[in-house]
mmCIF file of C-alpha atoms and ligand atoms in Angstrom:
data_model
loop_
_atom_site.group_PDB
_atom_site.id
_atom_site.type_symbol
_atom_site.label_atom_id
_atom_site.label_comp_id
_atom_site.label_asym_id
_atom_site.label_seq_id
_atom_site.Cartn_x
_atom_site.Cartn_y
_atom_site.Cartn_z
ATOM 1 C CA UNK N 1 0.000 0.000 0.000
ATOM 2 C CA UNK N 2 1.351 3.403 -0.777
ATOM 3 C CA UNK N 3 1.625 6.279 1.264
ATOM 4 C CA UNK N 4 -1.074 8.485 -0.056
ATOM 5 C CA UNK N 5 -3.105 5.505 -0.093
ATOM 6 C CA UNK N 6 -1.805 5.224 3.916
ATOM 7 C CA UNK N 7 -2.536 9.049 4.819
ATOM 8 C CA UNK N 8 -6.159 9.387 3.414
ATOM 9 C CA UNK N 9 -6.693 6.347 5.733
ATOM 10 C CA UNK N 10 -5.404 7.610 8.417
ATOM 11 C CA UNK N 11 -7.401 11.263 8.065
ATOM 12 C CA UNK N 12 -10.862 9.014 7.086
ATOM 13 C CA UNK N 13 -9.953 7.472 10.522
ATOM 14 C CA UNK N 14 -9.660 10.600 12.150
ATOM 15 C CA UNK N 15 -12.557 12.216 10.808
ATOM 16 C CA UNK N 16 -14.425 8.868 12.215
ATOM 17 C CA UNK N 17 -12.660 10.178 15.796
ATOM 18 C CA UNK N 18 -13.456 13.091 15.962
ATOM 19 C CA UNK N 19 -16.632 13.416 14.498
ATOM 20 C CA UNK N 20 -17.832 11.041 17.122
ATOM 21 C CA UNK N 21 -16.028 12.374 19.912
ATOM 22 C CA UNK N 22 -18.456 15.810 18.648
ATOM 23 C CA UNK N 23 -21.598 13.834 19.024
ATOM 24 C CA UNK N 24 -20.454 12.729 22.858
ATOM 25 C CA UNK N 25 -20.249 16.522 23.313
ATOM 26 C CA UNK N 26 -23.342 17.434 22.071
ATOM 27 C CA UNK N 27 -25.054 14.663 23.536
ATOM 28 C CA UNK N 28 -23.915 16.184 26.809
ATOM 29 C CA UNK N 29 -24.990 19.298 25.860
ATOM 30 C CA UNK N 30 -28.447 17.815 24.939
ATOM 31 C CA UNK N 31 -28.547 19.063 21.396
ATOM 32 C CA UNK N 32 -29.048 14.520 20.702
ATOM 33 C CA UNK N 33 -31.793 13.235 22.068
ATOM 34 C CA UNK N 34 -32.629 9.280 22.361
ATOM 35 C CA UNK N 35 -29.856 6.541 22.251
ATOM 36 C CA UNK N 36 -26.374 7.481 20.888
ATOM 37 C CA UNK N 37 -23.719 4.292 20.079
ATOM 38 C CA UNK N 38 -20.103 5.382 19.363
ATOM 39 C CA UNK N 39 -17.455 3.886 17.301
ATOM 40 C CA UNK N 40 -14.370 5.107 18.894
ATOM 41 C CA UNK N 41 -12.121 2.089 18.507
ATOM 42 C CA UNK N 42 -13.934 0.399 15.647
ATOM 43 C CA UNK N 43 -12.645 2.843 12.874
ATOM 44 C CA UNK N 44 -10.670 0.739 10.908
ATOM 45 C CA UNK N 45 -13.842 -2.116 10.253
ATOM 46 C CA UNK N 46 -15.792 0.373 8.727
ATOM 47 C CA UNK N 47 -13.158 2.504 6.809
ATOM 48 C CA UNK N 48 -11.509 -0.442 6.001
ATOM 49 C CA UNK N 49 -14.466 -2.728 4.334
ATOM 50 C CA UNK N 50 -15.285 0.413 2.868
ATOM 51 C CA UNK N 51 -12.230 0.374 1.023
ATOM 52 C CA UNK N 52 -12.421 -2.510 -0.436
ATOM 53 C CA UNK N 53 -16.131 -2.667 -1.549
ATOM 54 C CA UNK N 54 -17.423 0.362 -3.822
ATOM 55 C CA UNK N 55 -18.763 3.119 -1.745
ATOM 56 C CA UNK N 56 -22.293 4.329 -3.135
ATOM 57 C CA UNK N 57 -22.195 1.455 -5.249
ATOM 58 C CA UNK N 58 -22.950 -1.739 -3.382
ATOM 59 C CA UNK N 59 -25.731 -2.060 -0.654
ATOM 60 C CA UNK N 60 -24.769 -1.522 3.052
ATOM 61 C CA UNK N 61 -26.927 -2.260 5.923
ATOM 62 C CA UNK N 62 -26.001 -2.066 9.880
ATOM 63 C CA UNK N 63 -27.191 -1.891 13.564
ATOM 64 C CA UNK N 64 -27.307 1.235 15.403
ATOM 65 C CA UNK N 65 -24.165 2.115 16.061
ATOM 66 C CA UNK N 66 -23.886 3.470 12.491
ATOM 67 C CA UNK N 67 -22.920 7.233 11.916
ATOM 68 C CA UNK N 68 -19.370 5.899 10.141
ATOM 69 C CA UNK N 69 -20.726 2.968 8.384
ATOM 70 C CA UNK N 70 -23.057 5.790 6.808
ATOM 71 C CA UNK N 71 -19.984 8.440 6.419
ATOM 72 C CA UNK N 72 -18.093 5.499 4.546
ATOM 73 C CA UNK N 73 -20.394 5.181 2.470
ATOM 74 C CA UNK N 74 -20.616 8.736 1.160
ATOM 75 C CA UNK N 75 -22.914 10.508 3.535
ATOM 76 C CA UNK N 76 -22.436 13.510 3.903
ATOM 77 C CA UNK N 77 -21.337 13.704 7.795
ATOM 78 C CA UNK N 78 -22.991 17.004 8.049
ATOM 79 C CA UNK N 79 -26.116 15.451 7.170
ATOM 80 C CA UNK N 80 -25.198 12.754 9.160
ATOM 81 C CA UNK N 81 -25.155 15.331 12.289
ATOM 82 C CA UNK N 82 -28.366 17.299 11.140
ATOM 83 C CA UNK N 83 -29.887 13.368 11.617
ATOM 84 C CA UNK N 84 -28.727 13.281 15.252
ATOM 85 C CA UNK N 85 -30.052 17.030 15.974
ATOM 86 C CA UNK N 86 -33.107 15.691 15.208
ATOM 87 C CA UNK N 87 -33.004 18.357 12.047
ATOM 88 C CA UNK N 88 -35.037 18.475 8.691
ATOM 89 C CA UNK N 89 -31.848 18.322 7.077
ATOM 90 C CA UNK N 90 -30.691 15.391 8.118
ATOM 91 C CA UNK N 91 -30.287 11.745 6.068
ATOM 92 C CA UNK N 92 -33.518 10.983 7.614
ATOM 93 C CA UNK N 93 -35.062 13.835 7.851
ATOM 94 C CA UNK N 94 -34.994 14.401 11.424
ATOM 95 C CA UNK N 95 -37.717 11.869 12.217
ATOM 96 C CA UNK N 96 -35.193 8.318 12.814
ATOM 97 C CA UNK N 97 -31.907 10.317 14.963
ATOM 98 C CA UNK N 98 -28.652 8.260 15.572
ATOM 99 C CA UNK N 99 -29.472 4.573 15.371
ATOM 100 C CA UNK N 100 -31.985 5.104 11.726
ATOM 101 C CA UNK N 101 -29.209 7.032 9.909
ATOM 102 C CA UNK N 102 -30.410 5.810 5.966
ATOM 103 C CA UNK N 103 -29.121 7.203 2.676
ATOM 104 C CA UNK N 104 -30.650 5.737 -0.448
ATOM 105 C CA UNK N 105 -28.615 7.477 -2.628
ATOM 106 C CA UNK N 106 -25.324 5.696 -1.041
ATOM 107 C CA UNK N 107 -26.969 2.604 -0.258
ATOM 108 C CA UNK N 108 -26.477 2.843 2.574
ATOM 109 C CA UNK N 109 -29.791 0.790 4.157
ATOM 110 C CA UNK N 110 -29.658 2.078 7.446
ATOM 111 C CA UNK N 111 -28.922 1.447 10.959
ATOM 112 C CA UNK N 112 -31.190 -0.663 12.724
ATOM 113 C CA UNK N 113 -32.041 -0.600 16.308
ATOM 114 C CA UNK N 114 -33.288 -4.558 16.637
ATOM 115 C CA UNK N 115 -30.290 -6.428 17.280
ATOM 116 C CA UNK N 116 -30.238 -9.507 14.594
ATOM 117 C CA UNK N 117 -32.739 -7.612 11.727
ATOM 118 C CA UNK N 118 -30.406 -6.014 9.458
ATOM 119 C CA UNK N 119 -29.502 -10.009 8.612
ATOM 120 C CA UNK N 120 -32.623 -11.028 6.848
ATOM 121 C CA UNK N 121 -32.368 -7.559 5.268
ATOM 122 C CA UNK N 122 -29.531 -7.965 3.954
ATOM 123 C CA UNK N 123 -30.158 -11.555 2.543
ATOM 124 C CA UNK N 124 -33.722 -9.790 1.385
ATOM 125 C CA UNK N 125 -31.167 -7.418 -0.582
ATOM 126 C CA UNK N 126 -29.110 -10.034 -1.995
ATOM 127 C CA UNK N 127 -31.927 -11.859 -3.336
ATOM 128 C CA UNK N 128 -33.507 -8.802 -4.913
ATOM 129 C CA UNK N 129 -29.831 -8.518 -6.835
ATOM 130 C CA UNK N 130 -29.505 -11.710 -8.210
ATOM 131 C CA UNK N 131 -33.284 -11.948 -9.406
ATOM 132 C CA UNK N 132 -32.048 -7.968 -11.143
ATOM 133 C CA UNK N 133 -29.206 -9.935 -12.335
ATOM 134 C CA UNK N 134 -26.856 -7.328 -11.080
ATOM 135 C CA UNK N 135 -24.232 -9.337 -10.938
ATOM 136 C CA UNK N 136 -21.381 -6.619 -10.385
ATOM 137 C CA UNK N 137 -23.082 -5.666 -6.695
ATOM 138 C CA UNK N 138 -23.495 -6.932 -3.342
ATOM 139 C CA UNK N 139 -24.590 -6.557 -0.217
ATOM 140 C CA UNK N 140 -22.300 -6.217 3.098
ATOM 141 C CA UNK N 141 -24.146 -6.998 6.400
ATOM 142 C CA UNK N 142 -22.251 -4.700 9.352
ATOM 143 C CA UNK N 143 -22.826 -6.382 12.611
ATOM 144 C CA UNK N 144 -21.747 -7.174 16.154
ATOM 145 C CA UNK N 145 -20.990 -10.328 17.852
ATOM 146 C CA UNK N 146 -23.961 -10.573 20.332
ATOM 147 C CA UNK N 147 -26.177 -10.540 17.356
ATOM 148 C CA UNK N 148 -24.324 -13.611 16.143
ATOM 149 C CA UNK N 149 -27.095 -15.655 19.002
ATOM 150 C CA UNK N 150 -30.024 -14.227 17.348
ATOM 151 C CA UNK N 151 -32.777 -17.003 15.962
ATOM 152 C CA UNK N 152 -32.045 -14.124 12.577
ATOM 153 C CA UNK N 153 -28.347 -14.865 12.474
ATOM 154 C CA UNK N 154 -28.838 -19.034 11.536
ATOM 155 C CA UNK N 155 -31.824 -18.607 9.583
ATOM 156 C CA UNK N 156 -29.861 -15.729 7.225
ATOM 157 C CA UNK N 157 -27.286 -18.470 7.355
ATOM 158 C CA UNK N 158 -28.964 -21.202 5.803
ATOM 159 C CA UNK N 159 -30.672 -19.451 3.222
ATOM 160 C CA UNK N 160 -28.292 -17.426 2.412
ATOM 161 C CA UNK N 161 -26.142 -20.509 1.851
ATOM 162 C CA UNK N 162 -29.152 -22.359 -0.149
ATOM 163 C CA UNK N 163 -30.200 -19.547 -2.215
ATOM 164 C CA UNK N 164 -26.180 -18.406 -3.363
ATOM 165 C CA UNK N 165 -26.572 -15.056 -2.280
ATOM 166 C CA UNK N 166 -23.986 -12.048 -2.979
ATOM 167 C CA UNK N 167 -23.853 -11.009 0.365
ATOM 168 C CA UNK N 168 -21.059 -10.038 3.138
ATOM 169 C CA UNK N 169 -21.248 -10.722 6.407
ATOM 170 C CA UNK N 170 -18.953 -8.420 9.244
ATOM 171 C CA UNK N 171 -18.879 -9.125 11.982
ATOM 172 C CA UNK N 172 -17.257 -6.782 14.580
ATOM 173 C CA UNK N 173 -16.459 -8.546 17.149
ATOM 174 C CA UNK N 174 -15.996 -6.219 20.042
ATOM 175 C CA UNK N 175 -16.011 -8.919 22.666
ATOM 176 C CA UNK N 176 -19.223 -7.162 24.384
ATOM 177 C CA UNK N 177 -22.984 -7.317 23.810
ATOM 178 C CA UNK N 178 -24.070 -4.051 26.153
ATOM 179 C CA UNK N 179 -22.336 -4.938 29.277
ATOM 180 C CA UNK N 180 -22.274 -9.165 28.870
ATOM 181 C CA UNK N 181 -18.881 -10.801 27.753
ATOM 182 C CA UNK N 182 -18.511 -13.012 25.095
ATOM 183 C CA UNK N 183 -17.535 -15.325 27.027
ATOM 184 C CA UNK N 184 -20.400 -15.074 29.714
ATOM 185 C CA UNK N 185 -22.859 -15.501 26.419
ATOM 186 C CA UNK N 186 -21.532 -16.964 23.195
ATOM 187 C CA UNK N 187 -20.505 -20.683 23.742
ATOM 188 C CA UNK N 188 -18.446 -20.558 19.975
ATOM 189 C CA UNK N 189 -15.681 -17.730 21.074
ATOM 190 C CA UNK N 190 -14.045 -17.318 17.625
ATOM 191 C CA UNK N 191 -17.074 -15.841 15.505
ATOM 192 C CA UNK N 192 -16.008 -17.221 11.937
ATOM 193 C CA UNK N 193 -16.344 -20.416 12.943
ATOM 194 C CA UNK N 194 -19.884 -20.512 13.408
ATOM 195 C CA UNK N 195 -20.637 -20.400 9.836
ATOM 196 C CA UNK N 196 -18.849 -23.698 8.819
ATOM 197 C CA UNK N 197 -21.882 -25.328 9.892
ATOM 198 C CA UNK N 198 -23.770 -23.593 6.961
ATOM 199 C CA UNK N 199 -20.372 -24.368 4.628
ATOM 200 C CA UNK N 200 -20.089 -20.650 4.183
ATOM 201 C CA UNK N 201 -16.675 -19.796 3.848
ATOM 202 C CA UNK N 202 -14.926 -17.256 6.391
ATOM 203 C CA UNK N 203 -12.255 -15.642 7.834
ATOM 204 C CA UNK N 204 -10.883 -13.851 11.171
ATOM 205 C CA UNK N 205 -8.668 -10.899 10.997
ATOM 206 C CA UNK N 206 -7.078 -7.684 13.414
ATOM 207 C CA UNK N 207 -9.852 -5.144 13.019
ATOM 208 C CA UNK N 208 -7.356 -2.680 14.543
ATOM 209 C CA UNK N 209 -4.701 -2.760 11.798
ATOM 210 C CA UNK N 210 -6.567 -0.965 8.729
ATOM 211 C CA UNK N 211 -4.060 -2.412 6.113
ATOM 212 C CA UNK N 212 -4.957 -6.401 7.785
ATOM 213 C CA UNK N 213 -8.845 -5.574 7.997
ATOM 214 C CA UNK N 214 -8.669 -4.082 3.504
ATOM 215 C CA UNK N 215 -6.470 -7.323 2.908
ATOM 216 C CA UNK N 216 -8.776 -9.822 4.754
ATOM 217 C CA UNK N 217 -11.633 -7.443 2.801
ATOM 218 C CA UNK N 218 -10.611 -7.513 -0.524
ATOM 219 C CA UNK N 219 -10.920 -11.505 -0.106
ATOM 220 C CA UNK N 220 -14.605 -11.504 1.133
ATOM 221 C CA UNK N 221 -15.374 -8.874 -1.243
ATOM 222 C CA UNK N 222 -13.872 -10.344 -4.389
ATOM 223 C CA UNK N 223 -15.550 -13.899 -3.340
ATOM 224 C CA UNK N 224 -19.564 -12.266 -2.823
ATOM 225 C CA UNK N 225 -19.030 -10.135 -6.273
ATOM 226 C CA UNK N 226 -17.417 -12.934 -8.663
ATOM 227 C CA UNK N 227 -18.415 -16.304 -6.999
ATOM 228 C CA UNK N 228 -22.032 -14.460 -6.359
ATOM 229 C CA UNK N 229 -22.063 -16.353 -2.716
ATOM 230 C CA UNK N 230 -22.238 -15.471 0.676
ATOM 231 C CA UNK N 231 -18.664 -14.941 2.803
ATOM 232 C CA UNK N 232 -18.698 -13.897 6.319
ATOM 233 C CA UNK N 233 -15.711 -12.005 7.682
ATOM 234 C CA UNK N 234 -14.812 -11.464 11.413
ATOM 235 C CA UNK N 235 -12.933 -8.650 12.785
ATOM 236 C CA UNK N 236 -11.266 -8.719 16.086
ATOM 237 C CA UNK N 237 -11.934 -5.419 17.759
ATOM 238 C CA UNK N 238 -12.955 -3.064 20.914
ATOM 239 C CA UNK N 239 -14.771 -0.205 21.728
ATOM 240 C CA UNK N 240 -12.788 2.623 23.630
ATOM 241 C CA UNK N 241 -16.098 3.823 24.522
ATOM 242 C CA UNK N 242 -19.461 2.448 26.778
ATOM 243 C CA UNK N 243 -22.042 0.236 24.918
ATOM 244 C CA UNK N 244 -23.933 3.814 24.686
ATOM 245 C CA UNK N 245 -24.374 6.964 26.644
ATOM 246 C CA UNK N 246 -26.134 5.281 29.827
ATOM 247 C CA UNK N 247 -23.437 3.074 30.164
ATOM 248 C CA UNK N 248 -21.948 3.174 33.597
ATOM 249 C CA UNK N 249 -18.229 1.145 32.050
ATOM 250 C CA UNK N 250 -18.344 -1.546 34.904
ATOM 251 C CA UNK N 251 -17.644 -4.747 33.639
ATOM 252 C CA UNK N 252 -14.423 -3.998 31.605
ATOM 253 C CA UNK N 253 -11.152 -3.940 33.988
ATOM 254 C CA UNK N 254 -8.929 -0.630 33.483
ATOM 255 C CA UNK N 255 -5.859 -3.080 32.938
ATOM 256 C CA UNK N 256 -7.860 -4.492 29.818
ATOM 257 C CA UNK N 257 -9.078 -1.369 28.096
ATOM 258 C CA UNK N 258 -5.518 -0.236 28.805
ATOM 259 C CA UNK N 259 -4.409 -3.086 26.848
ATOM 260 C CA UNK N 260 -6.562 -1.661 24.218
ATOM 261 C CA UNK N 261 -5.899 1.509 24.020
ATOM 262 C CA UNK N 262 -2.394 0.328 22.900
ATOM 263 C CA UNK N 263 -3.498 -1.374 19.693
ATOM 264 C CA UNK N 264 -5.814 2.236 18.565
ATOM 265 C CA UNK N 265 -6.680 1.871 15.119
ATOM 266 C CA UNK N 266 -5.267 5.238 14.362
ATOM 267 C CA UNK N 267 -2.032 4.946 16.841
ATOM 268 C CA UNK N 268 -1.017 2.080 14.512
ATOM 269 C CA UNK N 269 -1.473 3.353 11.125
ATOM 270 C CA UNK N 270 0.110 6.723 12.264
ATOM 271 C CA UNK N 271 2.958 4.841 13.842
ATOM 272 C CA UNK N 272 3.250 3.316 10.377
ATOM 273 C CA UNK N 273 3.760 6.235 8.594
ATOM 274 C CA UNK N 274 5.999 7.810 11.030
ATOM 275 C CA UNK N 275 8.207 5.058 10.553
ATOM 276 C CA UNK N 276 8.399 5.499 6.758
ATOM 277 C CA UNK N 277 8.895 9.335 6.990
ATOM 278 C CA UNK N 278 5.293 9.922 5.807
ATOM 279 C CA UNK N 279 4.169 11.626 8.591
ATOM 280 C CA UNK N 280 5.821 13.541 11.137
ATOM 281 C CA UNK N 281 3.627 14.848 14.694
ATOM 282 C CA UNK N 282 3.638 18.281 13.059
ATOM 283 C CA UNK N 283 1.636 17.145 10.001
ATOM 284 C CA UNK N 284 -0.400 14.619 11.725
ATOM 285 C CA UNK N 285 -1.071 17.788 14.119
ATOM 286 C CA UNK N 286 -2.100 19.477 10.798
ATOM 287 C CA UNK N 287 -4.165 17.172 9.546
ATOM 288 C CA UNK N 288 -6.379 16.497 12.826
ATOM 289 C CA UNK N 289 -6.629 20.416 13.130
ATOM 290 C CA UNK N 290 -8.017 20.700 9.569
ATOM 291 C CA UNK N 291 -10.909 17.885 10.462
ATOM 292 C CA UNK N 292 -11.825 19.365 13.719
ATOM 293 C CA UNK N 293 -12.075 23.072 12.301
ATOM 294 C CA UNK N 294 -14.264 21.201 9.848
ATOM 295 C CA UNK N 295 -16.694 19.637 12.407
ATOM 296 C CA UNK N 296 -16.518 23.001 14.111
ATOM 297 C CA UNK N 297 -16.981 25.354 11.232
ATOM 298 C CA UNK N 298 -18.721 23.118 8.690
ATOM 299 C CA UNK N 299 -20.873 20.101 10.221
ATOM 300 C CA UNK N 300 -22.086 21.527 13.482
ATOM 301 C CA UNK N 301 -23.111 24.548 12.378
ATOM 302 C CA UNK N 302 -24.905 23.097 9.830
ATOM 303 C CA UNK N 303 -27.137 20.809 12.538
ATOM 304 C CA UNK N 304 -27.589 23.687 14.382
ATOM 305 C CA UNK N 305 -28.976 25.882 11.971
ATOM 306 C CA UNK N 306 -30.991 23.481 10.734
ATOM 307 C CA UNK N 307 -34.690 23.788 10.878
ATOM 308 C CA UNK N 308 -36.639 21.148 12.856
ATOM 309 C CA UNK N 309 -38.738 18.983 11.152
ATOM 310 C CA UNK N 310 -42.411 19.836 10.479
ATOM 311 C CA UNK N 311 -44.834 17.836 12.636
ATOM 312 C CA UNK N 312 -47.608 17.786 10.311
ATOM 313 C CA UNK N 313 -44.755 15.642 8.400
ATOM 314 C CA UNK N 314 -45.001 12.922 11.048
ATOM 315 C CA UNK N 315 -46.434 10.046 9.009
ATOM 316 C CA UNK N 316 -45.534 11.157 5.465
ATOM 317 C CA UNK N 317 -42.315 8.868 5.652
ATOM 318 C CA UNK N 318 -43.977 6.033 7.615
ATOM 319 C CA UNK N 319 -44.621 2.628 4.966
ATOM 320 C CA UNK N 320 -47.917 0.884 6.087
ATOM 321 C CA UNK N 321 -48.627 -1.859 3.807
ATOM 322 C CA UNK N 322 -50.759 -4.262 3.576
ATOM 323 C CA UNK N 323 -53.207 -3.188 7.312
ATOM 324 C CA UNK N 324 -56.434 -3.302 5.918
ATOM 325 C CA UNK N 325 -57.499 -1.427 9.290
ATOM 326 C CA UNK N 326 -54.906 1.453 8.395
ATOM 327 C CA UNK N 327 -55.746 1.506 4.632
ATOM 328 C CA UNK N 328 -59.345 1.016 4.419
ATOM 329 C CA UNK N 329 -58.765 -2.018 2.332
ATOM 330 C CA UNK N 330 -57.895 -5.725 2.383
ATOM 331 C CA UNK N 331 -54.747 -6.380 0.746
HETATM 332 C C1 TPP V 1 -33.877 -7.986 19.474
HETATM 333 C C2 TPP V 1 -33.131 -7.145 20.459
HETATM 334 N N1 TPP V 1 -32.784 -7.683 21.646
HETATM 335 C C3 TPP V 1 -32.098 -6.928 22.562
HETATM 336 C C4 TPP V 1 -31.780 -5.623 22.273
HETATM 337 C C5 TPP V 1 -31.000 -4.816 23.291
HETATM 338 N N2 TPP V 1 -29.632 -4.637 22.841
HETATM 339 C C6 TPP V 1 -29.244 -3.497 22.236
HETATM 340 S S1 TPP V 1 -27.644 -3.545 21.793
HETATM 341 C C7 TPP V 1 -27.425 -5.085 22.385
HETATM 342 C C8 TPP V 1 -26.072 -5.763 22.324
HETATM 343 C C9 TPP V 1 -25.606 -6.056 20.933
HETATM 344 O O1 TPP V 1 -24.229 -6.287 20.940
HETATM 345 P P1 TPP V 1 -23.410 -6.553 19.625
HETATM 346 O O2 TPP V 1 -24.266 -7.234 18.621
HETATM 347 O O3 TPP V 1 -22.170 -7.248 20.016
HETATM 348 O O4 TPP V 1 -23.086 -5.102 19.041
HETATM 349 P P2 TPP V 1 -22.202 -3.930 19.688
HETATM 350 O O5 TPP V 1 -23.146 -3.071 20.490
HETATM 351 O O6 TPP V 1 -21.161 -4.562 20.529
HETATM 352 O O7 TPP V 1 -21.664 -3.162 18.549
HETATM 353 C C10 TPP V 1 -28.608 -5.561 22.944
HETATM 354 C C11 TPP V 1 -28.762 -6.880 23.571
HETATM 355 C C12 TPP V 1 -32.179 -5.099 21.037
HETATM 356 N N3 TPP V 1 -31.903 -3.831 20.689
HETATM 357 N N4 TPP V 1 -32.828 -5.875 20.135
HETATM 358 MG MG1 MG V 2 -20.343 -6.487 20.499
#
């Protein structure tokens, strides 16, 4: 990988950082309201897969912790704010906040608050591309590892596996499910191997070395778009942060998010390109100043100025089908 290739990385990363670090801030400040899910930690899975799929080109579906996955995909991350502001400029309009960020012009298919129900989705949007025949796209399932012992993971499985369907699994295997340990909950530790029993092929990799997670990638993708099949890819990872705002942090020792800190996505990709006289702490300094006076100046001004939403547009974006008591009709 070359260095340019290295430093855009490495400032996608930081954006991720920062911007996030922004919405703990104004989360505090209550401009969020409802449930807010960081990613500090996780930056390389998202920036990483990313980079190996095609942005804005194949279909993209998570859970709720999902402003990056959304910003990786092309989303605007000011938009991506407005959303969290509850704004009428955000991706959704105001009306679905941090864990319903969606984006139909990226594909990006939204977050999804019900652990275990962006699988069938994504499956559902598999399916829909091989009946198109559009055989040059996929779809990449983002998820964590508790959702892994949903009834929706092993049924997605199967079919999935039946039915040959060009679609990704990743899963980001932060050890944690809220506050519960893997290994107080998951009897199968390493992720990956849960899929042999549907003979869908897999792999584990680092989710903290960005280079490792676009290598192990570029395999899963490459398999889903020319073998049109499923692939699931695990990602060993760790979030700096609580499960979400309420999270009162104690059921993780300090020696063991210690030992975390030292692996930071971003520490080892900058220590990278320090060591190849890339980057030196003045320009990295540079570089995180120009994203921050971007949040500041750019993005959160932006979801501030915003207007609210309009009330009487409550419903307008709401799909009922098929209630013949809500229609009028029988289906
Ligand atoms: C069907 C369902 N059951 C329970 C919950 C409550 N819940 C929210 S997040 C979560 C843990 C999920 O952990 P994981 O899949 O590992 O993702 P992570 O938060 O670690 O990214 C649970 C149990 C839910 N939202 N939906
Ligand atoms: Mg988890």
């Amino acid at each position: 990988m070359d260095d340019t290739l290295r430093l855009s990385l490495l400032k996608q990363m930081v954006y991720a950082r920062r911007f996030e670090e922004r919405c703990y801030e104004a989360y505090v400040e209550r401009k969020i309201g409802g449930f807010l899910h960081l990613y500090p930690g996780q930056e390389a899975c998202a920036v990483g897969v990313m980079t190996a799929a095609r942005p804005g080109h194949d279909y993209v579906i998570t859970g709720y912790r999902d402003h990056v996955h959304a910003i990786a995909c092309g989303s605007e991350p000011k938009e991506v704010m407005a959303e969290l502001f509850g704004k009428a400029t955000g991706s959704s309009k105001g009306f679905g906040g941090s864990m319903h960020i969606f984006d139909t012009d990226k594909r990006f298919m939204g977050g999804y608050a019900i652990v275990g129900g962006p699988f069938p989705l994504a499956a559902g949007m598999a399916m829909a591309l091989k009946h198109q025949g559009r055989d040059d796209t996929i779809a990449i399932c983002f998820l964590g590892d508790a959702a892994n012992n949903q009834g929706t993971f092993h049924e997605t499985m199967n079919m999935a596996a039946v039915w040959d369907l060009p679609v990704l699994f990743v899963c980001e295997n932060n050890l944690y499910g809220i506050g519960t340990s893997i290994e107080r909950s998951t009897a199968v530790l390493d992720q990956y191997k849960r899929v042999q029993a549907y003979d869908i092929p897999s792999a584990v990799c680092d989710g903290q070395d960005i280079e490792t997670v676009i290598a192990a990638s570029q395999v899963a993708v490459d398999h889903v778009r020319n073998e049109r099949k499923p692939y699931f890819l695990e990602l060993k990872t760790y979030r700096f942060r609580g499960h979400s705002m309420s999270d009162g942090g104690k059921y993780r020792t300090k020696e063991e998010q210690a030992e975390w800190k030292k692996r930071d996505p971003i520490r080892i990709l900058r220590d990278r390109l320090t060591a190849s006289d890339a980057l030196t702490d003045q320009s990295y300094k540079t570089m995180d100043r120009e994203v921050m006076r971007e949040i500041e100046e750019v993005v959160v001004p932006f979801a501030e100025n915003s207007p609210e939403p309009d009330v009487a547009d409550v419903a307008k974006y709401v799909l009922a089908t098929g209630d013949p008591w809500v229609r009028g009709g029988s289906v």
